[in-house]
Coordinates of C-alpha atoms in Angstrom, one line a residue:
Chain A
X8 CA -64.6 32.4 -0.6
X9 CA -62.2 30.3 -2.6
X10 CA -59.6 31.6 -5.0
X11 CA -61.7 31.0 -8.2
X12 CA -64.5 33.3 -7.2
X13 CA -62.2 36.3 -7.0
X14 CA -61.6 38.4 -10.0
X15 CA -58.8 40.2 -8.3
X16 CA -56.8 39.4 -5.2
X17 CA -54.0 41.4 -3.8
X18 CA -52.1 40.2 -0.8
X19 CA -49.6 42.4 1.1
X20 CA -48.3 44.3 -1.9
X21 CA -45.2 46.4 -1.2
X22 CA -43.5 48.7 -3.6
X23 CA -40.7 51.2 -3.0
X24 CA -39.3 53.6 -5.5
X25 CA -35.8 55.1 -5.4
X26 CA -33.0 54.3 -3.0
X27 CA -31.5 55.9 0.2
X28 CA -32.8 59.3 1.0
X29 CA -35.0 59.5 -2.0
X30 CA -36.8 56.3 -1.1
X31 CA -40.6 56.6 -1.5
X32 CA -42.8 53.8 0.0
X33 CA -45.6 53.8 -2.6
X34 CA -47.2 50.7 -1.2
X35 CA -46.7 49.5 2.4
X36 CA -48.7 46.3 2.3
X37 CA -51.9 46.6 0.2
X38 CA -54.4 43.7 0.6
X39 CA -57.9 43.4 -0.9
X40 CA -60.1 41.1 -2.9
X41 CA -62.8 41.7 -5.6
X42 CA -65.4 39.3 -6.6
X43 CA -66.4 38.9 -10.3
X44 CA -69.0 41.1 -11.9
X45 CA -68.9 44.2 -9.7
X46 CA -67.5 47.7 -9.8
X47 CA -64.8 48.0 -7.1
X48 CA -63.3 51.4 -6.3
X49 CA -59.9 52.2 -4.9
X50 CA -60.5 55.5 -3.2
X51 CA -57.7 57.8 -2.0
X52 CA -56.0 61.2 -2.5
X53 CA -53.2 61.7 -5.0
X54 CA -50.1 59.8 -4.0
X55 CA -51.9 57.3 -1.8
X56 CA -50.8 54.3 -3.9
X57 CA -53.9 53.7 -6.1
X58 CA -52.1 53.9 -9.5
X59 CA -49.1 51.9 -8.2
X60 CA -51.5 49.1 -7.2
X61 CA -53.2 49.2 -10.6
X62 CA -49.7 49.1 -12.3
X63 CA -48.8 46.0 -10.4
X64 CA -52.2 44.3 -11.2
X65 CA -51.9 45.1 -14.9
X66 CA -48.3 43.7 -15.1
X67 CA -46.8 47.2 -15.9
X68 CA -44.9 47.2 -12.6
X69 CA -43.5 44.4 -10.4
X70 CA -44.0 44.5 -6.6
X71 CA -41.1 44.3 -4.2
X72 CA -43.0 41.7 -2.2
X73 CA -46.5 40.3 -1.9
X74 CA -48.6 38.5 -4.4
X75 CA -51.6 39.2 -6.6
X76 CA -53.9 37.3 -9.0
X77 CA -56.2 38.7 -11.7
X78 CA -58.8 36.3 -13.2
X79 CA -57.1 33.6 -11.2
X80 CA -53.7 34.2 -12.9
X81 CA -50.6 35.1 -10.9
X82 CA -49.3 38.5 -12.0
X83 CA -45.7 37.6 -11.3
X84 CA -45.7 34.1 -12.7
X85 CA -47.7 34.6 -15.8
X86 CA -47.8 38.3 -16.9
X87 CA -48.2 37.3 -20.6
X88 CA -51.5 35.5 -19.8
X89 CA -52.9 38.4 -17.8
X90 CA -52.3 40.8 -20.7
X91 CA -54.8 38.7 -22.7
X92 CA -57.6 38.9 -20.3
X93 CA -57.4 42.5 -18.9
X94 CA -58.3 45.9 -20.3
X95 CA -56.3 48.8 -19.0
X96 CA -57.3 52.5 -19.3
X97 CA -54.5 54.6 -17.8
X98 CA -54.9 58.1 -16.5
X99 CA -53.4 59.6 -19.6
X100 CA -54.9 59.4 -23.2
X101 CA -53.9 56.2 -25.0
X102 CA -55.2 56.8 -28.5
X103 CA -53.3 58.0 -31.5
X104 CA -54.5 61.5 -32.2
X105 CA -53.6 61.3 -35.9
X106 CA -55.7 58.2 -36.5
X107 CA -59.5 58.1 -36.7
X108 CA -61.6 56.5 -33.9
X109 CA -62.2 53.4 -36.1
X110 CA -58.5 53.0 -36.9
X111 CA -57.5 53.3 -33.2
X112 CA -60.0 50.6 -32.3
X113 CA -59.2 48.2 -35.1
X114 CA -55.5 48.4 -34.3
X115 CA -56.2 47.5 -30.7
X116 CA -58.4 44.6 -31.7
X117 CA -55.8 43.3 -34.2
X118 CA -53.0 43.5 -31.6
X119 CA -55.2 41.1 -29.5
X120 CA -55.4 38.7 -32.4
X121 CA -58.7 39.6 -34.1
X122 CA -58.8 39.5 -37.9
X123 CA -59.3 42.8 -39.7
X124 CA -63.0 42.0 -40.4
X125 CA -63.6 40.8 -36.8
X126 CA -62.0 43.9 -35.4
X127 CA -64.1 46.2 -37.6
X128 CA -67.3 44.5 -36.5
X129 CA -66.3 44.8 -32.8
X130 CA -65.2 48.4 -33.3
X131 CA -68.5 49.5 -34.9
X132 CA -70.3 47.8 -32.0
X133 CA -68.3 49.7 -29.4
X134 CA -68.6 53.0 -31.3
X135 CA -72.3 52.5 -31.3
X136 CA -72.6 51.7 -27.6
X137 CA -70.4 54.7 -26.6
X138 CA -72.4 57.0 -29.0
X139 CA -69.3 57.8 -31.1
X140 CA -70.5 56.4 -34.5
X141 CA -70.9 59.8 -36.0
X142 CA -67.3 60.7 -35.3
X143 CA -65.9 57.3 -36.2
X144 CA -64.0 58.4 -39.3
X145 CA -62.7 61.7 -38.0
X146 CA -59.2 61.9 -36.6
X147 CA -59.4 61.7 -32.9
X148 CA -57.2 64.7 -32.2
X149 CA -60.2 66.9 -33.1
X150 CA -62.6 65.1 -30.7
X151 CA -63.9 66.6 -27.5
X152 CA -62.3 65.6 -24.2
X153 CA -65.3 63.5 -23.2
X154 CA -65.4 61.7 -26.5
X155 CA -61.6 61.0 -26.3
X156 CA -62.0 59.5 -22.8
X157 CA -64.9 57.3 -24.0
X158 CA -62.6 56.1 -26.9
X159 CA -59.9 55.2 -24.3
X160 CA -62.4 53.0 -22.5
X161 CA -63.7 51.5 -25.7
X162 CA -60.1 50.6 -26.7
X163 CA -59.7 48.8 -23.4
X164 CA -62.8 46.7 -24.3
X165 CA -62.0 45.7 -27.9
X166 CA -60.9 42.2 -26.9
X167 CA -63.7 41.6 -24.4
X168 CA -61.5 41.5 -21.3
X169 CA -62.6 39.7 -18.1
X170 CA -61.4 42.5 -15.9
X171 CA -61.2 46.2 -16.8
X172 CA -58.9 48.6 -14.9
X173 CA -59.9 52.3 -15.1
X174 CA -57.3 54.6 -13.6
X175 CA -59.1 57.9 -12.7
X176 CA -61.6 57.6 -15.6
X177 CA -63.3 61.0 -15.1
X178 CA -60.4 63.2 -14.1
X179 CA -60.3 66.3 -16.2
X180 CA -63.8 65.8 -17.6
X181 CA -66.5 68.5 -17.4
X182 CA -69.6 67.6 -15.2
X183 CA -71.7 66.5 -18.1
X184 CA -69.1 64.2 -19.7
X185 CA -68.5 62.9 -16.2
X186 CA -72.1 61.8 -15.7
X187 CA -72.0 60.3 -19.2
X188 CA -68.9 58.3 -18.3
X189 CA -70.5 57.1 -15.0
X190 CA -73.5 55.8 -17.0
X191 CA -71.2 53.9 -19.4
X192 CA -69.2 52.3 -16.6
X193 CA -72.3 51.3 -14.7
X194 CA -73.7 49.7 -17.8
X195 CA -70.6 47.6 -18.4
X196 CA -70.8 45.9 -15.1
X197 CA -74.6 45.5 -15.3
X198 CA -75.1 44.3 -18.8
X199 CA -71.7 42.7 -19.7
X200 CA -70.9 41.1 -16.4
X201 CA -67.5 42.7 -16.5
X202 CA -65.4 43.2 -13.3
X203 CA -64.3 46.8 -13.1
X204 CA -61.6 48.1 -10.8
X205 CA -61.5 51.9 -10.9
X206 CA -59.3 54.3 -9.0
X207 CA -60.7 57.7 -8.1
X208 CA -60.0 60.6 -5.8
X209 CA -63.7 61.7 -6.2
X210 CA -65.8 60.6 -3.2
X211 CA -69.0 61.0 -5.1
X212 CA -67.7 58.8 -7.9
X213 CA -66.9 55.9 -5.6
X214 CA -70.2 56.5 -3.8
X215 CA -72.2 56.5 -7.0
X216 CA -70.5 53.7 -9.0
X217 CA -68.9 51.2 -6.7
X218 CA -70.6 48.2 -5.2
X219 CA -67.6 47.9 -2.9
X220 CA -64.6 50.0 -2.2
X221 CA -61.3 50.2 -0.4
X222 CA -60.0 53.4 1.1
X223 CA -56.3 53.7 0.5
X224 CA -54.0 56.1 2.4
X225 CA -50.2 56.3 2.5
X226 CA -49.8 52.9 0.8
X227 CA -52.2 51.0 2.9
X228 CA -55.9 49.9 2.8
X229 CA -57.4 51.7 5.8
X230 CA -61.0 50.6 5.3
X231 CA -63.1 48.5 2.9
X232 CA -66.7 47.4 2.4
X233 CA -69.8 48.7 0.6
X234 CA -70.3 52.4 0.7
X235 CA -73.3 51.9 3.1
X236 CA -71.4 49.6 5.4
X237 CA -68.6 52.0 5.7
X238 CA -70.9 54.9 6.4
X239 CA -73.1 52.8 8.7
X240 CA -70.1 51.6 10.7
X241 CA -69.5 55.2 11.9
X242 CA -73.1 55.2 13.3
X243 CA -75.6 58.0 13.8
X244 CA -75.2 61.4 12.2
X245 CA -72.5 64.0 12.0
X246 CA -72.9 67.6 13.2
X247 CA -70.5 69.7 11.3
X248 CA -69.5 73.0 12.8
X249 CA -67.5 75.5 10.8
X250 CA -65.5 78.2 12.5
X251 CA -63.8 81.4 11.4
X252 CA -60.2 80.2 12.3
X253 CA -58.3 77.1 13.5
X254 CA -57.8 78.4 17.1
X255 CA -61.6 78.8 17.4
X256 CA -62.0 75.3 16.0
X257 CA -59.7 74.0 18.7
X258 CA -61.7 75.7 21.4
X259 CA -64.9 74.3 19.9
X260 CA -63.4 70.8 19.9
X261 CA -62.6 71.0 23.6
X262 CA -66.1 72.2 24.4
X263 CA -67.8 69.4 22.4
X264 CA -65.6 66.7 23.7
X265 CA -66.9 67.3 27.2
X266 CA -70.6 67.1 26.2
X267 CA -72.5 63.9 27.0
X268 CA -74.0 61.9 24.1
X269 CA -71.3 62.7 21.6
X270 CA -69.5 59.6 20.3
X271 CA -66.5 61.2 18.7
X272 CA -65.1 64.6 17.8
X273 CA -62.7 65.2 15.0
X274 CA -61.3 68.5 13.8
X275 CA -59.6 69.4 10.6
X276 CA -58.6 73.0 10.0
X277 CA -61.6 75.2 10.7
X278 CA -64.1 72.4 10.7
X279 CA -65.2 70.3 13.7
X280 CA -67.2 67.1 13.2
X281 CA -69.1 65.6 16.1
X282 CA -70.8 62.2 15.7
X283 CA -74.1 61.9 17.6
X284 CA -76.9 59.3 17.6
X285 CA -79.6 61.9 16.6
X286 CA -78.6 65.2 15.1
X287 CA -81.8 67.1 15.7
X288 CA -82.0 66.0 19.4
X289 CA -78.3 66.9 20.1
X290 CA -78.2 70.2 18.4
X291 CA -79.8 72.5 21.0
X292 CA -77.5 71.3 23.8
X293 CA -74.5 71.5 21.5
X294 CA -75.3 75.1 20.4
X295 CA -75.9 76.2 24.0
X296 CA -72.6 74.8 25.2
X297 CA -70.7 76.5 22.4
X298 CA -72.6 79.8 23.1
X299 CA -71.8 79.5 26.8
X300 CA -68.1 79.2 25.9
X301 CA -68.5 82.3 23.6
X302 CA -67.2 80.3 20.5
X303 CA -68.1 82.2 17.4
X304 CA -69.6 79.9 14.6
X305 CA -69.8 80.3 10.9
X306 CA -72.2 77.5 10.0
X307 CA -73.6 74.3 11.5
X308 CA -75.0 71.4 9.5
X309 CA -76.3 68.0 10.3
X310 CA -75.8 65.1 7.9
X311 CA -75.7 61.4 7.6
X312 CA -72.1 60.3 7.5
X313 CA -70.5 60.7 4.0
X314 CA -67.5 58.9 2.6
X315 CA -65.6 62.0 3.6
X316 CA -66.4 61.3 7.2
X317 CA -65.4 57.7 6.7
X318 CA -62.1 58.8 5.3
X319 CA -61.5 61.3 8.0
X320 CA -62.3 58.7 10.6
X321 CA -59.8 56.2 9.1
X322 CA -57.1 58.4 7.8
X323 CA -57.2 61.1 10.5
X324 CA -57.6 64.0 8.1
X325 CA -60.2 65.1 5.7
X326 CA -60.1 64.0 2.1
X327 CA -59.7 67.5 0.7
X328 CA -56.7 68.4 2.9
X329 CA -55.1 65.0 2.1
X330 CA -55.5 65.6 -1.6
X331 CA -53.8 69.0 -1.3
X332 CA -50.9 67.4 0.5
X333 CA -50.6 64.7 -2.2
X334 CA -50.7 67.4 -4.9
X335 CA -47.9 69.3 -3.2
X336 CA -45.5 66.4 -3.2
Chain B
X11 CA -43.0 33.9 -34.2
X12 CA -46.0 34.7 -36.4
X13 CA -47.4 37.0 -33.7
X14 CA -44.1 38.8 -33.7
X15 CA -44.3 39.4 -37.5
X16 CA -48.0 40.4 -37.2
X17 CA -47.4 42.8 -34.4
X18 CA -44.3 44.3 -36.2
X19 CA -46.4 44.8 -39.3
X20 CA -49.4 46.4 -37.4
X21 CA -47.2 48.8 -35.4
X22 CA -45.1 49.7 -38.5
X23 CA -48.3 50.5 -40.4
X24 CA -49.4 52.6 -37.5
X25 CA -46.3 54.8 -37.6
X26 CA -46.3 55.0 -41.4
X27 CA -49.9 56.1 -41.3
X28 CA -48.9 58.9 -38.9
X29 CA -46.1 59.9 -41.2
X30 CA -48.4 59.9 -44.3
X31 CA -50.7 62.3 -42.5
X32 CA -47.9 64.6 -41.7
X33 CA -45.8 64.6 -44.9
X34 CA -44.4 68.0 -44.0
X35 CA -42.3 66.4 -41.3
X36 CA -40.4 64.3 -43.8
X37 CA -39.9 67.4 -46.0
X38 CA -38.6 69.3 -42.9
X39 CA -35.9 66.7 -42.3
X40 CA -34.6 67.3 -45.8
X41 CA -34.1 71.1 -45.5
X42 CA -30.7 70.9 -43.8
X43 CA -29.3 68.1 -46.0
X44 CA -30.3 70.2 -49.1
X45 CA -28.2 73.1 -47.7
X46 CA -25.2 70.8 -47.2
X47 CA -25.6 69.2 -50.6
X48 CA -26.3 72.3 -52.8
X49 CA -24.4 75.0 -50.8
X50 CA -21.4 73.0 -49.7
X51 CA -21.3 71.2 -53.0
X52 CA -21.0 74.6 -54.7
X53 CA -18.8 76.4 -52.1
X54 CA -16.2 73.7 -51.9
X55 CA -16.4 72.7 -55.5
X56 CA -12.7 73.2 -56.1
X57 CA -11.7 70.9 -53.3
X58 CA -12.1 68.0 -55.7
X59 CA -9.2 69.4 -57.7
X60 CA -6.9 68.4 -54.9
X61 CA -5.1 65.1 -55.2
X62 CA -6.9 62.3 -53.4
X63 CA -10.4 62.9 -54.8
X64 CA -9.6 61.0 -58.0
X65 CA -10.5 63.9 -60.3
X66 CA -14.4 63.6 -60.1
X67 CA -16.8 66.4 -59.1
X68 CA -17.1 67.3 -55.4
X69 CA -20.9 67.0 -55.6
X70 CA -20.5 63.4 -56.8
X71 CA -18.2 62.8 -53.8
X72 CA -20.4 64.6 -51.3
X73 CA -23.8 63.2 -52.2
X74 CA -23.5 59.7 -50.8
X75 CA -21.9 61.1 -47.6
X76 CA -24.8 63.6 -47.1
X77 CA -27.4 60.8 -47.7
X78 CA -25.7 58.8 -45.0
X79 CA -25.5 61.8 -42.7
X80 CA -29.1 62.6 -43.2
X81 CA -30.1 59.0 -42.3
X82 CA -28.1 59.4 -39.1
X83 CA -29.6 62.8 -38.2
X84 CA -33.2 61.8 -38.8
X85 CA -32.8 58.5 -37.0
X86 CA -31.4 60.4 -33.9
X87 CA -35.0 61.7 -33.4
X88 CA -36.6 58.3 -33.5
X89 CA -36.8 58.1 -29.7
X90 CA -39.0 61.2 -29.5
X91 CA -42.0 59.2 -30.6
X92 CA -41.3 56.8 -27.7
X93 CA -41.1 59.7 -25.3
X94 CA -44.4 61.0 -26.7
X95 CA -45.9 57.5 -26.1
X96 CA -44.6 57.5 -22.6
X97 CA -46.0 61.0 -21.9
X98 CA -49.4 59.9 -23.2
X99 CA -50.7 56.6 -21.9
X100 CA -49.8 54.8 -25.1
X101 CA -46.8 53.1 -23.7
X102 CA -48.7 51.9 -20.6
X103 CA -51.4 50.4 -22.8
X104 CA -48.9 48.8 -25.2
X105 CA -47.0 47.2 -22.3
X106 CA -50.2 45.8 -20.8
X107 CA -51.3 44.3 -24.1
X108 CA -49.9 41.1 -25.6
X109 CA -47.5 43.0 -27.9
X110 CA -44.0 41.6 -27.8
X111 CA -41.1 43.9 -26.8
X112 CA -39.2 42.8 -29.9
X113 CA -42.1 43.9 -32.1
X114 CA -41.9 47.4 -30.6
X115 CA -38.2 47.6 -31.5
X116 CA -38.8 46.1 -35.0
X117 CA -41.6 48.4 -35.8
X118 CA -39.6 51.5 -34.9
X119 CA -36.7 50.2 -37.1
X120 CA -38.9 49.3 -40.0
X121 CA -40.4 52.7 -39.9
X122 CA -36.9 54.3 -39.8
X123 CA -35.8 52.1 -42.8
X124 CA -38.7 53.3 -44.9
X125 CA -38.2 56.9 -44.0
X126 CA -34.5 56.6 -44.9
X127 CA -35.3 55.0 -48.2
X128 CA -37.7 57.8 -49.2
X129 CA -35.1 60.4 -48.1
X130 CA -32.3 58.7 -50.0
X131 CA -34.3 58.5 -53.2
X132 CA -35.2 62.2 -53.0
X133 CA -31.6 63.3 -52.2
X134 CA -29.9 61.1 -54.9
X135 CA -32.4 62.5 -57.4
X136 CA -31.6 66.1 -56.4
X137 CA -27.8 65.2 -56.5
X138 CA -28.2 63.9 -60.1
X139 CA -30.2 66.9 -61.2
X140 CA -27.5 69.2 -59.7
X141 CA -24.8 67.3 -61.8
X142 CA -23.5 64.4 -59.7
X143 CA -22.6 61.4 -61.8
X144 CA -22.1 57.7 -60.8
X145 CA -20.5 54.9 -62.8
X146 CA -21.7 52.3 -60.3
X147 CA -25.3 52.7 -61.7
X148 CA -28.4 51.2 -60.1
X149 CA -26.4 48.5 -58.2
X150 CA -24.3 51.2 -56.6
X151 CA -27.4 53.2 -55.7
X152 CA -28.9 50.1 -54.0
X153 CA -25.8 49.7 -51.9
X154 CA -26.0 53.4 -51.0
X155 CA -29.6 52.9 -49.9
X156 CA -28.7 49.9 -47.9
X157 CA -25.8 51.7 -46.2
X158 CA -28.0 54.6 -45.3
X159 CA -30.8 52.3 -44.0
X160 CA -28.3 50.4 -41.8
X161 CA -26.8 53.6 -40.3
X162 CA -30.4 54.8 -39.8
X163 CA -31.3 51.6 -38.0
X164 CA -28.2 51.9 -35.8
X165 CA -29.0 55.4 -34.7
X166 CA -32.8 54.8 -34.4
X167 CA -32.2 51.9 -32.1
X168 CA -29.7 53.9 -30.1
X169 CA -32.1 56.9 -29.9
X170 CA -34.9 54.5 -28.8
X171 CA -32.7 53.0 -26.1
X172 CA -31.8 56.5 -24.8
X173 CA -35.4 57.5 -24.8
X174 CA -36.4 54.5 -22.7
X175 CA -33.6 55.2 -20.2
X176 CA -33.9 59.0 -19.8
X177 CA -37.7 59.5 -20.5
X178 CA -37.0 63.1 -21.5
X179 CA -37.3 64.8 -24.8
X180 CA -34.6 67.4 -23.9
X181 CA -32.0 64.9 -22.9
X182 CA -32.7 62.8 -26.0
X183 CA -32.2 65.9 -28.3
X184 CA -29.0 66.8 -26.5
X185 CA -27.6 63.3 -27.0
X186 CA -28.5 63.3 -30.7
X187 CA -27.1 66.8 -31.3
X188 CA -23.9 66.0 -29.4
X189 CA -23.2 63.0 -31.7
X190 CA -24.1 64.3 -35.1
X191 CA -21.4 66.9 -35.9
X192 CA -18.4 65.0 -34.4
X193 CA -19.4 61.8 -36.2
X194 CA -19.8 63.7 -39.4
X195 CA -16.5 65.5 -39.3
X196 CA -14.6 62.5 -37.9
X197 CA -15.5 60.7 -41.1
X198 CA -14.9 60.9 -44.9
X199 CA -18.4 62.4 -45.5
X200 CA -16.9 65.8 -46.5
X201 CA -13.3 65.1 -47.4
X202 CA -11.2 62.3 -48.8
X203 CA -9.4 60.1 -46.2
X204 CA -6.0 60.8 -47.8
X205 CA -6.4 64.5 -47.1
X206 CA -7.4 64.1 -43.4
X207 CA -5.0 64.6 -40.5
X208 CA -3.6 61.2 -39.5
X209 CA -5.4 61.0 -36.2
X210 CA -8.8 61.9 -37.8
X211 CA -8.3 59.1 -40.4
X212 CA -7.5 56.7 -37.6
X213 CA -10.6 57.7 -35.6
X214 CA -12.7 57.5 -38.8
X215 CA -12.0 53.8 -39.2
X216 CA -14.0 53.1 -36.0
X217 CA -16.8 55.5 -37.0
X218 CA -20.0 53.8 -38.3
X219 CA -20.9 56.9 -40.3
X220 CA -17.6 56.5 -42.1
X221 CA -18.3 52.8 -42.7
X222 CA -21.5 53.7 -44.4
X223 CA -20.0 56.6 -46.4
X224 CA -17.0 54.4 -47.6
X225 CA -19.3 51.5 -48.6
X226 CA -21.7 53.8 -50.5
X227 CA -19.0 55.7 -52.4
X228 CA -17.0 52.6 -53.2
X229 CA -20.1 50.9 -54.6
X230 CA -20.8 53.9 -56.8
X231 CA -17.4 53.8 -58.6
X232 CA -17.0 52.1 -62.0
X233 CA -15.1 49.1 -60.5
X234 CA -16.0 48.7 -56.9
X235 CA -13.8 46.9 -54.4
X236 CA -16.6 44.5 -53.2
X237 CA -14.4 43.2 -50.4
X238 CA -14.2 46.7 -48.9
X239 CA -18.0 47.3 -49.5
X240 CA -18.9 43.9 -48.0
X241 CA -16.6 44.4 -45.0
X242 CA -18.2 47.8 -44.1
X243 CA -21.7 46.6 -44.7
X244 CA -21.0 43.6 -42.5
X245 CA -19.8 45.9 -39.7
X246 CA -22.9 48.0 -40.0
X247 CA -25.1 44.9 -39.9
X248 CA -23.4 43.6 -36.7
X249 CA -23.7 47.0 -35.0
X250 CA -27.4 47.4 -36.0
X251 CA -28.1 44.0 -34.4
X252 CA -26.3 44.9 -31.2
X253 CA -28.2 48.3 -31.0
X254 CA -31.5 46.6 -31.7
X255 CA -30.8 44.1 -28.8
X256 CA -29.8 47.0 -26.5
X257 CA -33.0 48.8 -27.4
X258 CA -35.0 45.7 -26.5
X259 CA -33.1 45.5 -23.2
X260 CA -33.9 49.1 -22.5
X261 CA -37.6 48.3 -22.5
X262 CA -37.0 46.0 -19.5
X263 CA -35.0 48.7 -17.7
X264 CA -37.9 51.2 -18.4
X265 CA -40.4 48.7 -17.0
X266 CA -38.4 48.3 -13.8
X267 CA -38.5 52.1 -13.3
X268 CA -42.3 52.4 -13.3

């Protein structure tokens, strides 16, 4: 793959905030590449370094070391040129709540050099495709959360960018608005040939939307590939055993580790995951062994590996417990 | 250069549109000055009988000073809209778009200048209705408006820079509040320079609020000393340019912090 067929390329990005004791290593060498026309997800818990990566790629922030290109342009050498070809939708709302939807869009278009007439045409077009036409002339402060989020995305598209960055596009949306947003993002990549990089801490979001993804943890990319590749690489199926308390889980782990035919056992809190070639075949022996050791079980399930399993495998802890840690920082 | 002008225009219009949809905000900024003007003007009416005021009415003396003071007070809040933009994602979006940093600074200052102009017109009208009289006429009033606009620009640029450095509404308000009263009382806004204690008069000569008040009052007399007016206006212009530059620099510092 040569440099030109990459919409985004990040090489060994390092970023540290603060000094001395308050030093925080936000990025400890992030490397990944995205080919044009796909949806690429950066998946990780809060505080993993997703937003910092996006800030560097969108020229908002400068890395301490490492390099990156977007649409073939170097982010450090030519930030002004990058700002013309990217759309950026940050986590927080970016519209003016005292202005109408149309006014917000037109201003955005004009900042990118469109004439007033051109900007209005493009704004009407986007309002139509995001199903916002009826609300176009109402002040956006009165819109619903889902409509406002769609407007944020539409504003990022006014100047027909080559690469769109979506930082946590569905955080805070209700399930229905979330599904609507997924449909819109999917359509952008399919019909408009846009490259979309989205960050998310929702496993199902990455699973549903992304053609490829990189799992990011503690400022590093710990795994990357298509969702199927990542799940397939784990092999077989997962038997998930839930127990009443962590000590029980420890005992269960010891029992399962000694059983033949089990590839790997990982525990996290009160849950123990065992990877086996065939869940249905392994289950009777597994249950008998636990019963013999008088381990008390809450539930047992068999599943194909999920992205959660992929995450647990690479980051050494489950996604939900990592998210809790991140939120507690 | 033309993009700079276009972007300045677009962003100024954006903030004026916001203002026009919330006209109560502008009225609110005028409540306190009206108290100063109408209450102080009455309460201390007889101060003007003391030598040093030149025998005019105190209200006539006070009005230009309060117009200048109002410009400063209102401009001190300018940075709050930057903090709001930072709290929302507006600042992130702006800084990842082709908008020039200088256009952001300019738009904030143009907005402040227009707000100051509207305030000044209203306050001078109220002053005239209440009995203030000026021999300097329209020309003097234009100089008053210019002095008020310049002091507004100085403090708006300062407030913007503080906002970009501290990122916090509370700290910004504290800084603005901390400056307003000392700068007002260490100036000739309320009282003639010849009646001040010597050290206050000395300090006032370095106080930009005093520069604006002196220039405005002088221009409103029947035979202004244009050398004095020009000198003070020149100082204000120079300070406004320095503050605008600092404010543009503060955008870089802000960007390094994210």
